[in-house]
Short mmCIF file of C-alpha atoms in Angstrom, two decimals:
data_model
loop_
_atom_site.label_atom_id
_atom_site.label_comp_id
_atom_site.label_asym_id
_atom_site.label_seq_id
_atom_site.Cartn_x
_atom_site.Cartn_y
_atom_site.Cartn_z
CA UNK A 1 8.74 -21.74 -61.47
CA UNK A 2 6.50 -22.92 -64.59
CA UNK A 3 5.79 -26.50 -63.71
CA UNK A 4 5.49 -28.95 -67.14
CA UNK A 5 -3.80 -36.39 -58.21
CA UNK A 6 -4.18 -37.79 -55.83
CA UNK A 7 -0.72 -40.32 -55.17
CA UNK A 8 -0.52 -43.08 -52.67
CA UNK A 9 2.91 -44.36 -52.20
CA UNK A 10 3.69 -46.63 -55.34
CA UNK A 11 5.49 -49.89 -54.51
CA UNK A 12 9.36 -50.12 -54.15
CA UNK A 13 9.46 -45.98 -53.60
CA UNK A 14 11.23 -46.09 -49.88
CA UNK A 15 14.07 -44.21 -48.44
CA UNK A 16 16.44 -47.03 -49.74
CA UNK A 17 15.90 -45.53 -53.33
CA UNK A 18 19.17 -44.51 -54.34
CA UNK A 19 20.59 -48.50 -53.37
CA UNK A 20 19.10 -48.67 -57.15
CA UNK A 21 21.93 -46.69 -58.73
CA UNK A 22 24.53 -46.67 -56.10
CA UNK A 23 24.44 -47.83 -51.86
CA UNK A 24 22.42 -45.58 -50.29
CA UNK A 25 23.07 -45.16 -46.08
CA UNK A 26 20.48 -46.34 -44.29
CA UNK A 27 17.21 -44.99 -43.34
CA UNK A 28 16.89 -42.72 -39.81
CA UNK A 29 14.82 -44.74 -37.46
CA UNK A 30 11.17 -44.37 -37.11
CA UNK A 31 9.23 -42.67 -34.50
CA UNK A 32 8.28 -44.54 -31.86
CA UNK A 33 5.10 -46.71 -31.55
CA UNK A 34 2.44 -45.76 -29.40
CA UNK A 35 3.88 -42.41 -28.70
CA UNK A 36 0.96 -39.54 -27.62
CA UNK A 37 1.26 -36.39 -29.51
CA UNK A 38 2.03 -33.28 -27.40
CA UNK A 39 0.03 -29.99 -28.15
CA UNK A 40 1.96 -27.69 -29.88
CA UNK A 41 3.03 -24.41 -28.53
CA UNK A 42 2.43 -21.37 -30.54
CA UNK A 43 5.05 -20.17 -33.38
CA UNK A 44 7.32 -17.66 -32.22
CA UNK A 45 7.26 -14.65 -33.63
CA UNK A 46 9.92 -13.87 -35.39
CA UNK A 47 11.98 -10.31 -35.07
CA UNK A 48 12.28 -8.07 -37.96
CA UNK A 49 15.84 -8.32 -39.63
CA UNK A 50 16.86 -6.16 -43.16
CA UNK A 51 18.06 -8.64 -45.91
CA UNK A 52 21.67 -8.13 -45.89
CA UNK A 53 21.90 -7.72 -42.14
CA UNK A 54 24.38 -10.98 -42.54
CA UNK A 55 26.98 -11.74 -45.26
CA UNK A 56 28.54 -15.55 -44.47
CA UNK A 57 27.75 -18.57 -41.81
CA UNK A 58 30.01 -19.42 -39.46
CA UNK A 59 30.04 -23.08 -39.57
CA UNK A 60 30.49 -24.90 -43.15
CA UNK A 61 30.66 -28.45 -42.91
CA UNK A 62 30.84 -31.65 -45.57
CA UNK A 63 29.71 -34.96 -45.37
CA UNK A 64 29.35 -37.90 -47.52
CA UNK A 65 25.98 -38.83 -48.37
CA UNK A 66 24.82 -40.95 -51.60
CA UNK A 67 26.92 -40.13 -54.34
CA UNK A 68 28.28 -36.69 -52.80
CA UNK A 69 30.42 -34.96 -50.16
CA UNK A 70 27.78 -32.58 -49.42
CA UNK A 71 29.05 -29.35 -48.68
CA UNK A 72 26.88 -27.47 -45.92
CA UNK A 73 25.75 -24.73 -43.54
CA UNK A 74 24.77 -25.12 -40.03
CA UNK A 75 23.38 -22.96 -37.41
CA UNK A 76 21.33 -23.48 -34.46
CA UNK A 77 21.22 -26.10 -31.42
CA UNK A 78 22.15 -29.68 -32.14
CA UNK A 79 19.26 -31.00 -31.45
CA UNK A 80 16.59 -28.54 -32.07
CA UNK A 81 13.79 -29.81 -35.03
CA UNK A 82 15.73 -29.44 -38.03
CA UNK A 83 14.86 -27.11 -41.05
CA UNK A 84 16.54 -28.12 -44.27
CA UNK A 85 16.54 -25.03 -46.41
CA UNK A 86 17.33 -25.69 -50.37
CA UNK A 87 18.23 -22.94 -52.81
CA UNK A 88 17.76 -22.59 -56.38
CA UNK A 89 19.52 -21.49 -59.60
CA UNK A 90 21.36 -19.14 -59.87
CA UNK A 91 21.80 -18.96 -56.23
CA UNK A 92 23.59 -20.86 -53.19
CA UNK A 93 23.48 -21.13 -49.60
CA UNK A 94 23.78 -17.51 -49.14
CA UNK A 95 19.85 -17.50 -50.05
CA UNK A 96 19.51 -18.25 -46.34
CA UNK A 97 22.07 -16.38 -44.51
CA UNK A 98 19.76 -13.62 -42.92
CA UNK A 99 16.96 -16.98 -42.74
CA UNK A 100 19.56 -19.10 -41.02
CA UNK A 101 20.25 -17.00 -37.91
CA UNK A 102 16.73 -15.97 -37.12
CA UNK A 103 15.17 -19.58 -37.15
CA UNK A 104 18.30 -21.05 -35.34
CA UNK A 105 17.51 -17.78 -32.25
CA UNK A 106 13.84 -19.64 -32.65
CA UNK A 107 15.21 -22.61 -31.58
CA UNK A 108 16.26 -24.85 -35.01
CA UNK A 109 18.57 -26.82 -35.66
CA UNK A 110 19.44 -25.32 -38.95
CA UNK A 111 20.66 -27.30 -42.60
CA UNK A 112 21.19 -25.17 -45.32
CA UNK A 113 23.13 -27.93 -48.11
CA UNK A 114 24.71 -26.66 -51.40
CA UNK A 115 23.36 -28.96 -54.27
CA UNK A 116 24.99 -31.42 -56.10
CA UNK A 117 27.28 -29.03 -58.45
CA UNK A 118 27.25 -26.21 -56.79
CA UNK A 119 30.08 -24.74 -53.95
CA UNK A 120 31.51 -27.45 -52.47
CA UNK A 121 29.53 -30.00 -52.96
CA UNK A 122 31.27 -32.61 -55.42
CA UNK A 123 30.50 -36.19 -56.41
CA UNK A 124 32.23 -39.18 -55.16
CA UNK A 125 33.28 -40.87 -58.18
CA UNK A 126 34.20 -39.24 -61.41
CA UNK A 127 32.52 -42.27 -62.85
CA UNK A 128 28.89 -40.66 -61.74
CA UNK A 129 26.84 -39.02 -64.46
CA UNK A 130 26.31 -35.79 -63.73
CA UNK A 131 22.69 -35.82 -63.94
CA UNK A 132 20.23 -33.01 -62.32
CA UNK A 133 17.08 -34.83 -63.11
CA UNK A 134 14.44 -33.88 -60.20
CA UNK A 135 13.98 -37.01 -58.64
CA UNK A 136 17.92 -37.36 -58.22
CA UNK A 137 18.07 -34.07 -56.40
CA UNK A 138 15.60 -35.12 -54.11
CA UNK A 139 17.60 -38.50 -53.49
CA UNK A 140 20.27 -35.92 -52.46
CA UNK A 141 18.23 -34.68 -49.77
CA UNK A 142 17.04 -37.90 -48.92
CA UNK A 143 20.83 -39.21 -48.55
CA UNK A 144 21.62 -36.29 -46.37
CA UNK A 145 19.13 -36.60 -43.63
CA UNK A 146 20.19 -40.39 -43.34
CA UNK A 147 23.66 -39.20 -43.32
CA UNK A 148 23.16 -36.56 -40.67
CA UNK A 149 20.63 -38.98 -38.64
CA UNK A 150 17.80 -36.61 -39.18
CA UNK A 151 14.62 -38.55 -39.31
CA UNK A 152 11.99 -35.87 -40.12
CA UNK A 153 12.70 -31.99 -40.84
CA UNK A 154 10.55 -28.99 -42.35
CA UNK A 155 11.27 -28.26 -46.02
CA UNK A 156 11.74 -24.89 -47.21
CA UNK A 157 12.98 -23.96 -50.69
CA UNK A 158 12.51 -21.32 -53.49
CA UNK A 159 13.24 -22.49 -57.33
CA UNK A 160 14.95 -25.71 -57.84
CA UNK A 161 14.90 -26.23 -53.74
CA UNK A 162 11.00 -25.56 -53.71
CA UNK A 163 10.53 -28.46 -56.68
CA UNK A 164 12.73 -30.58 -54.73
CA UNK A 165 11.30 -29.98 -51.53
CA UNK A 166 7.78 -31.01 -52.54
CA UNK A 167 9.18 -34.06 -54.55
CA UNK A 168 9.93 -35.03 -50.81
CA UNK A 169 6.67 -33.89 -49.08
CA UNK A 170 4.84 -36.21 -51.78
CA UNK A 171 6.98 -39.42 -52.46
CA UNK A 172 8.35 -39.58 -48.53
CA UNK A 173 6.25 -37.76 -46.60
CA UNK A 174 7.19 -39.34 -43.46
CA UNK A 175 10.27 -37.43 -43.57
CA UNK A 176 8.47 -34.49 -43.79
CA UNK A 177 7.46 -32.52 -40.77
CA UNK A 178 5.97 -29.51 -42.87
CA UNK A 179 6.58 -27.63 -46.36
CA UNK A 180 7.80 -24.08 -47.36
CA UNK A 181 7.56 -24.17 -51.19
CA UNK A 182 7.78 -20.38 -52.77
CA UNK A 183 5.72 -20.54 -56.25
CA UNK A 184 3.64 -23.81 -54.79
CA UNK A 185 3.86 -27.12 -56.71
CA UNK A 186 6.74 -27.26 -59.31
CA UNK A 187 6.88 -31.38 -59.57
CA UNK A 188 7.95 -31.55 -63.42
CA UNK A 189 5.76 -33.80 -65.88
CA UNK A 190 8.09 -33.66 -68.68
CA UNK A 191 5.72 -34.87 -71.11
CA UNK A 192 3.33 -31.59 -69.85
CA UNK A 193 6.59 -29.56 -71.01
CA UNK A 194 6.58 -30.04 -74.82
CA UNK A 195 3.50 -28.01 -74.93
CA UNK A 196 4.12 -24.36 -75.87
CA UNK A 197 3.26 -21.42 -73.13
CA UNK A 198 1.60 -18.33 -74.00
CA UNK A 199 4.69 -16.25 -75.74
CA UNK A 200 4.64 -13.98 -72.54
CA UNK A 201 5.58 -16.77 -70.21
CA UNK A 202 8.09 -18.16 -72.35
CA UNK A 203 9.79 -14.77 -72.82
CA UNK A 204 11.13 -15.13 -69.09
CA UNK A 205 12.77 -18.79 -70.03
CA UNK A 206 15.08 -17.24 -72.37
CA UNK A 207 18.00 -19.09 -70.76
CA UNK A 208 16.31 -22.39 -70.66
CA UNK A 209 16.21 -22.61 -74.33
CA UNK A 210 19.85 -20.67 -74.60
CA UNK A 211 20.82 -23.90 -72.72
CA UNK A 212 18.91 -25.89 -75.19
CA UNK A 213 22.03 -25.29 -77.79
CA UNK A 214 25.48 -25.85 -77.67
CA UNK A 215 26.47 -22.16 -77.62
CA UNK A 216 24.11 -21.96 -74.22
CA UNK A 217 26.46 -24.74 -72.83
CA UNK A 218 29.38 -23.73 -74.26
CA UNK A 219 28.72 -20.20 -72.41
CA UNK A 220 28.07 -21.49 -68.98
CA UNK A 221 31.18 -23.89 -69.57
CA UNK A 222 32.91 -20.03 -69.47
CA UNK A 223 33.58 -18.14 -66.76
CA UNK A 224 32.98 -14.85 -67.87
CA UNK A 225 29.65 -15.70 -69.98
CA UNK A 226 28.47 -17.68 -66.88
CA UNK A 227 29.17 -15.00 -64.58
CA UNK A 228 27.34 -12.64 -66.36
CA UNK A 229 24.48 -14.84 -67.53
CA UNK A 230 23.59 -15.32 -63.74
CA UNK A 231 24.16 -11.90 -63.02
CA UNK A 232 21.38 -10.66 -65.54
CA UNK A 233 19.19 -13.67 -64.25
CA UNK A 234 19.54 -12.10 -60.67
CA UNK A 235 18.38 -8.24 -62.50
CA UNK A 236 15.65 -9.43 -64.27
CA UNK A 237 14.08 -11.84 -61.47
CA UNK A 238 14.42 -9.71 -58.74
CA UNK A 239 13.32 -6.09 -60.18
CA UNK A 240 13.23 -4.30 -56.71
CA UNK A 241 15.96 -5.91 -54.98
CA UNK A 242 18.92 -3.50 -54.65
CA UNK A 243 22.25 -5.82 -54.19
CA UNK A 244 25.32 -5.40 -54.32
CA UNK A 245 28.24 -6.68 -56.58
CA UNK A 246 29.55 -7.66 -52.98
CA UNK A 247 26.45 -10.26 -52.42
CA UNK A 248 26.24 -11.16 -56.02
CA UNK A 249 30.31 -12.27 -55.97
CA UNK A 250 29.96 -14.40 -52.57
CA UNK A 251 27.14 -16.75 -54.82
CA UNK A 252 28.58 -16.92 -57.88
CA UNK A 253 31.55 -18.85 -56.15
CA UNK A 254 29.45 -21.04 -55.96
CA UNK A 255 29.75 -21.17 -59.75
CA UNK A 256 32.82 -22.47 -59.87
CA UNK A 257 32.01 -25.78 -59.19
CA UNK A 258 33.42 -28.34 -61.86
CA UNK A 259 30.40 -29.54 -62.58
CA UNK A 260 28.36 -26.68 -62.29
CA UNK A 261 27.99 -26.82 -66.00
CA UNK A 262 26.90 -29.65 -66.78
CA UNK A 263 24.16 -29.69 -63.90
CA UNK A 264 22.70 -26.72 -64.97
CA UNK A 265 22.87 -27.85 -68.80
CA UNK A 266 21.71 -31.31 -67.75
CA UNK A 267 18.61 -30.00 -65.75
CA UNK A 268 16.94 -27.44 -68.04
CA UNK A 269 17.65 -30.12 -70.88
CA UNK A 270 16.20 -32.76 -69.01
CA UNK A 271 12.83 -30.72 -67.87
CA UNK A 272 12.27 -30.35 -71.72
CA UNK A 273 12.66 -33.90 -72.83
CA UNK A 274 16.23 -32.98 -74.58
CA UNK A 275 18.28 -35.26 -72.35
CA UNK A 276 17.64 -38.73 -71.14
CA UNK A 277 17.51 -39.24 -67.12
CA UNK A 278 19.40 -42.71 -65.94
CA UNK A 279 17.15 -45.35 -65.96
CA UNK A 280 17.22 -45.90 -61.97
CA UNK A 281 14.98 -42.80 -61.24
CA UNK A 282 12.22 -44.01 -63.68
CA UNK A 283 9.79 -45.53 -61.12
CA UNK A 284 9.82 -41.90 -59.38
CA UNK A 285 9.94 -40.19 -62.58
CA UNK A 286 6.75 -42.41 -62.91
CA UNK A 287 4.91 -41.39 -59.76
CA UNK A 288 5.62 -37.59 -59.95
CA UNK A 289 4.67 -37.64 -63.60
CA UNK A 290 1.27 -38.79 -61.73
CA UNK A 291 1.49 -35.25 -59.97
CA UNK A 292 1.21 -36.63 -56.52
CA UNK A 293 -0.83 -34.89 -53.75
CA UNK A 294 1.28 -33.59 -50.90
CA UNK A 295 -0.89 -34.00 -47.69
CA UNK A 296 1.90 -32.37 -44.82
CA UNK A 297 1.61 -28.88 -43.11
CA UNK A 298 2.25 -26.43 -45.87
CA UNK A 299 2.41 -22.47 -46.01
CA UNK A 300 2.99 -21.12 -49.89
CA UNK A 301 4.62 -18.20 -50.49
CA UNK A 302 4.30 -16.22 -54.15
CA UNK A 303 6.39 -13.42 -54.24
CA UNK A 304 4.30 -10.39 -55.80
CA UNK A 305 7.30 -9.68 -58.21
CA UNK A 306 8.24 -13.29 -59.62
CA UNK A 307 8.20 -13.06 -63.15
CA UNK A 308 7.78 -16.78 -63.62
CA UNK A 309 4.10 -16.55 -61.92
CA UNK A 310 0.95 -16.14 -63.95
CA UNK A 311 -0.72 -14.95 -60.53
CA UNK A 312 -0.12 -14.67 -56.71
CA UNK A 313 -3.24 -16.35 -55.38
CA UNK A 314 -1.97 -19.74 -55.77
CA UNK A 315 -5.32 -21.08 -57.35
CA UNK A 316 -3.45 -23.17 -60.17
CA UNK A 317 -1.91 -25.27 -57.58
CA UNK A 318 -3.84 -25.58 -54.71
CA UNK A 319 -5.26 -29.01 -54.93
CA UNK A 320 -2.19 -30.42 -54.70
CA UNK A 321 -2.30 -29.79 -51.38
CA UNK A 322 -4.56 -31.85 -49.42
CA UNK A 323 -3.12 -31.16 -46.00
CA UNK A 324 -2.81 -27.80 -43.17
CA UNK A 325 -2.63 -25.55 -45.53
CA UNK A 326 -1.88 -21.72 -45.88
CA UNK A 327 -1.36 -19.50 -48.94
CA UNK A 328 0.91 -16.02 -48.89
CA UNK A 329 1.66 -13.20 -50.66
CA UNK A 330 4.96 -11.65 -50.50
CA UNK A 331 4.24 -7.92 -51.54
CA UNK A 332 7.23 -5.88 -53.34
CA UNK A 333 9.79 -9.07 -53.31
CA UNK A 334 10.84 -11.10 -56.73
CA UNK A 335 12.39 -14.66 -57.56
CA UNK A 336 14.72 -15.32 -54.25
CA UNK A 337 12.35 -14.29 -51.99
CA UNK A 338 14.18 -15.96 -48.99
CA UNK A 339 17.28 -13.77 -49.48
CA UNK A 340 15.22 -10.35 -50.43
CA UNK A 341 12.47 -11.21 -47.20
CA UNK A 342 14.08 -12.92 -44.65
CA UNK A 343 11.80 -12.19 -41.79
CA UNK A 344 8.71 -13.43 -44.39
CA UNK A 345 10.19 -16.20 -44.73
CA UNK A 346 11.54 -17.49 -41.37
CA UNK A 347 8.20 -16.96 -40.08
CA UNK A 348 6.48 -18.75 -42.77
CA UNK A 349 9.32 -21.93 -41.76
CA UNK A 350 7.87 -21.86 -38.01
CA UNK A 351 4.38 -21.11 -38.85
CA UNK A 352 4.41 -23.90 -41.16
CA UNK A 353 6.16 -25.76 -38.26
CA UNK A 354 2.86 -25.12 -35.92
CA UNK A 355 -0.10 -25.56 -38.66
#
């Protein structure tokens, strides 16, 4: 979405990170030393599939990690690379449940988390604040792959998963492989965010300033009002995309969350300077506000239909990316483009993979 150069890795910004607010697990090894690179094959192709063709994943696992017990989706060999896929809001794992299948038949090991507030993904401690700055979400991910032993993985994500995704690719890019990010570079500058947006553009945040109030969280703190809110998110993002109250109803348990609330509240507030972050996450607060470079393999994807893009050539972002780099189009698909073009987007994830 809306985002409000180059960045060498500041001092004190390693994997460790979250040991600053609470014990982080430790960091996956390194590769090895000395080791020769082998040429890569070329990316599979991958088979056309209809979004919808699958409804649920068969294997939902949690683990603790950080500050969470990280609720997740798995699919694909054990120990095929790894492709962490991150959704956004209002959406949950079930962004990736026609992506899932078709890159774990390529051959990946497949990760698809729910973040922190959402499904069944729940904090530790009830003593945590329940904080949904961006550099905390990243942590997340960052605490997952140590938890799971995953040393490197590609990145793929569409809203708050593409922002967190590239937070990755630019502060810890040797956990990076390669990049999926729909709508390119999101890293939020905070600062950049008190300025005003033409009033077209800031027609489409309606609910980020409805959150803004107490009667925005008051309504996402009720059911009904939060079911519905997300609902008419879904209609006006995704103008072409004919679901179902069937697919709608297996996200929006996802909504139940206890905290789901206050995460939401929290993060909008936060991107708009209304709520403080915890003092912990400054120093990466500090280097994103830089708007760091990302220099690994990346394929963007702007969905034709997005309402939250000026454009679909990806010129207002593209040098931030100093890497590989590719730039598509998705023709006829809106906000959750993983979910309404699967096949697009798989084979952007292996393409990516082979850049």
């Amino acid at each position: 979405m809306i985002s409000r150069r180059t960045f060498t890795k500041a001092a004190g910004l390693g994997v460790g990170a979250t040991a600053v607010c609470v014990g982080a697990a430790p960091a996956a090894a390194g590769a090895a030393a000395g080791r020769p690179e082998q040429p890569k094959r070329p990316a599979p192709v991958i088979p056309a599939t209809a979004p919808g063709t699958h409804t649920a994943f068969t294997d939902l696992k949690q683990i603790h990690a950080g500050v969470l017990d990280v609720g997740y989706a798995e699919a694909g060999p054990e120990h095929g690379p790894v492709v962490i896929c991150l959704h956004g809001w209002p959406y949950d794992i079930h962004s990736y449940v026609d992506v899932a299948p078709l890159l774990a038949a390529a051959g990946y090991r497949v990760i698809v988390p729910y973040l922190r507030g959402h499904g069944t993904t729940s904090f530790l401690s009830p003593a945590t604040v329940r904080n949904a700055q961006q550099s905390a979400i990243a942590l997340d991910v960052i605490a997952l792959m140590d938890a799971l032993k995953i040393r490197k993985a590609v990145l793929a994500g569409f809203d708050w998963g593409s922002r967190t995704a590239g937070i990755i690719a630019a502060l810890w890019p040797e956990r990076v492989k390669a990049l999926v990010p729909v709508s390119g570079y999101l890293i939020t500058n905070v600062q950049a965010q008190k300025s005003p947006l033409p009033p077209k553009a800031e027609h489409i945040w309606w609910y980020q300033y409805y959150f803004a109030t107490d009667r925005g969280r008051v309504a996402m703190e009720t059911r009904q009002y939060r079911h519905d809110l997300c609902r008419l998110v879904w209609d006006e993002v995704s103008p072409t995309w004919n679901f179902d109250d069937t697919t709608f109803e297996r996200t929006a348990a996802a909504f139940e969350n206890p905290d789901y609330a206050a995460i939401v509240i929290h993060n909008y507030r936060w991107r708009l300077g209304l709520a403080d972050g915890e003092r912990c996450y400054d120093r990466y607060e500090r280097a994103l506000a830089a708007r760091p470079a990302i220099g690994v393999p990346t394929i963007t994807l702007d969905p034709a239909l997005d309402p939250f893009l000026t454009s679909t050539d990806g010129a207002g972002y593209r040098k931030h990316f100093t890497g590989a780099y590719e730039h598509r189009v998705l023709t006829g698909i809106g906000h959750d483009a993983p979910q309404e073009a699967p096949t697009a987007f798989a084979q952007a994830v292996v393409d990516a993979d082979h850049l």
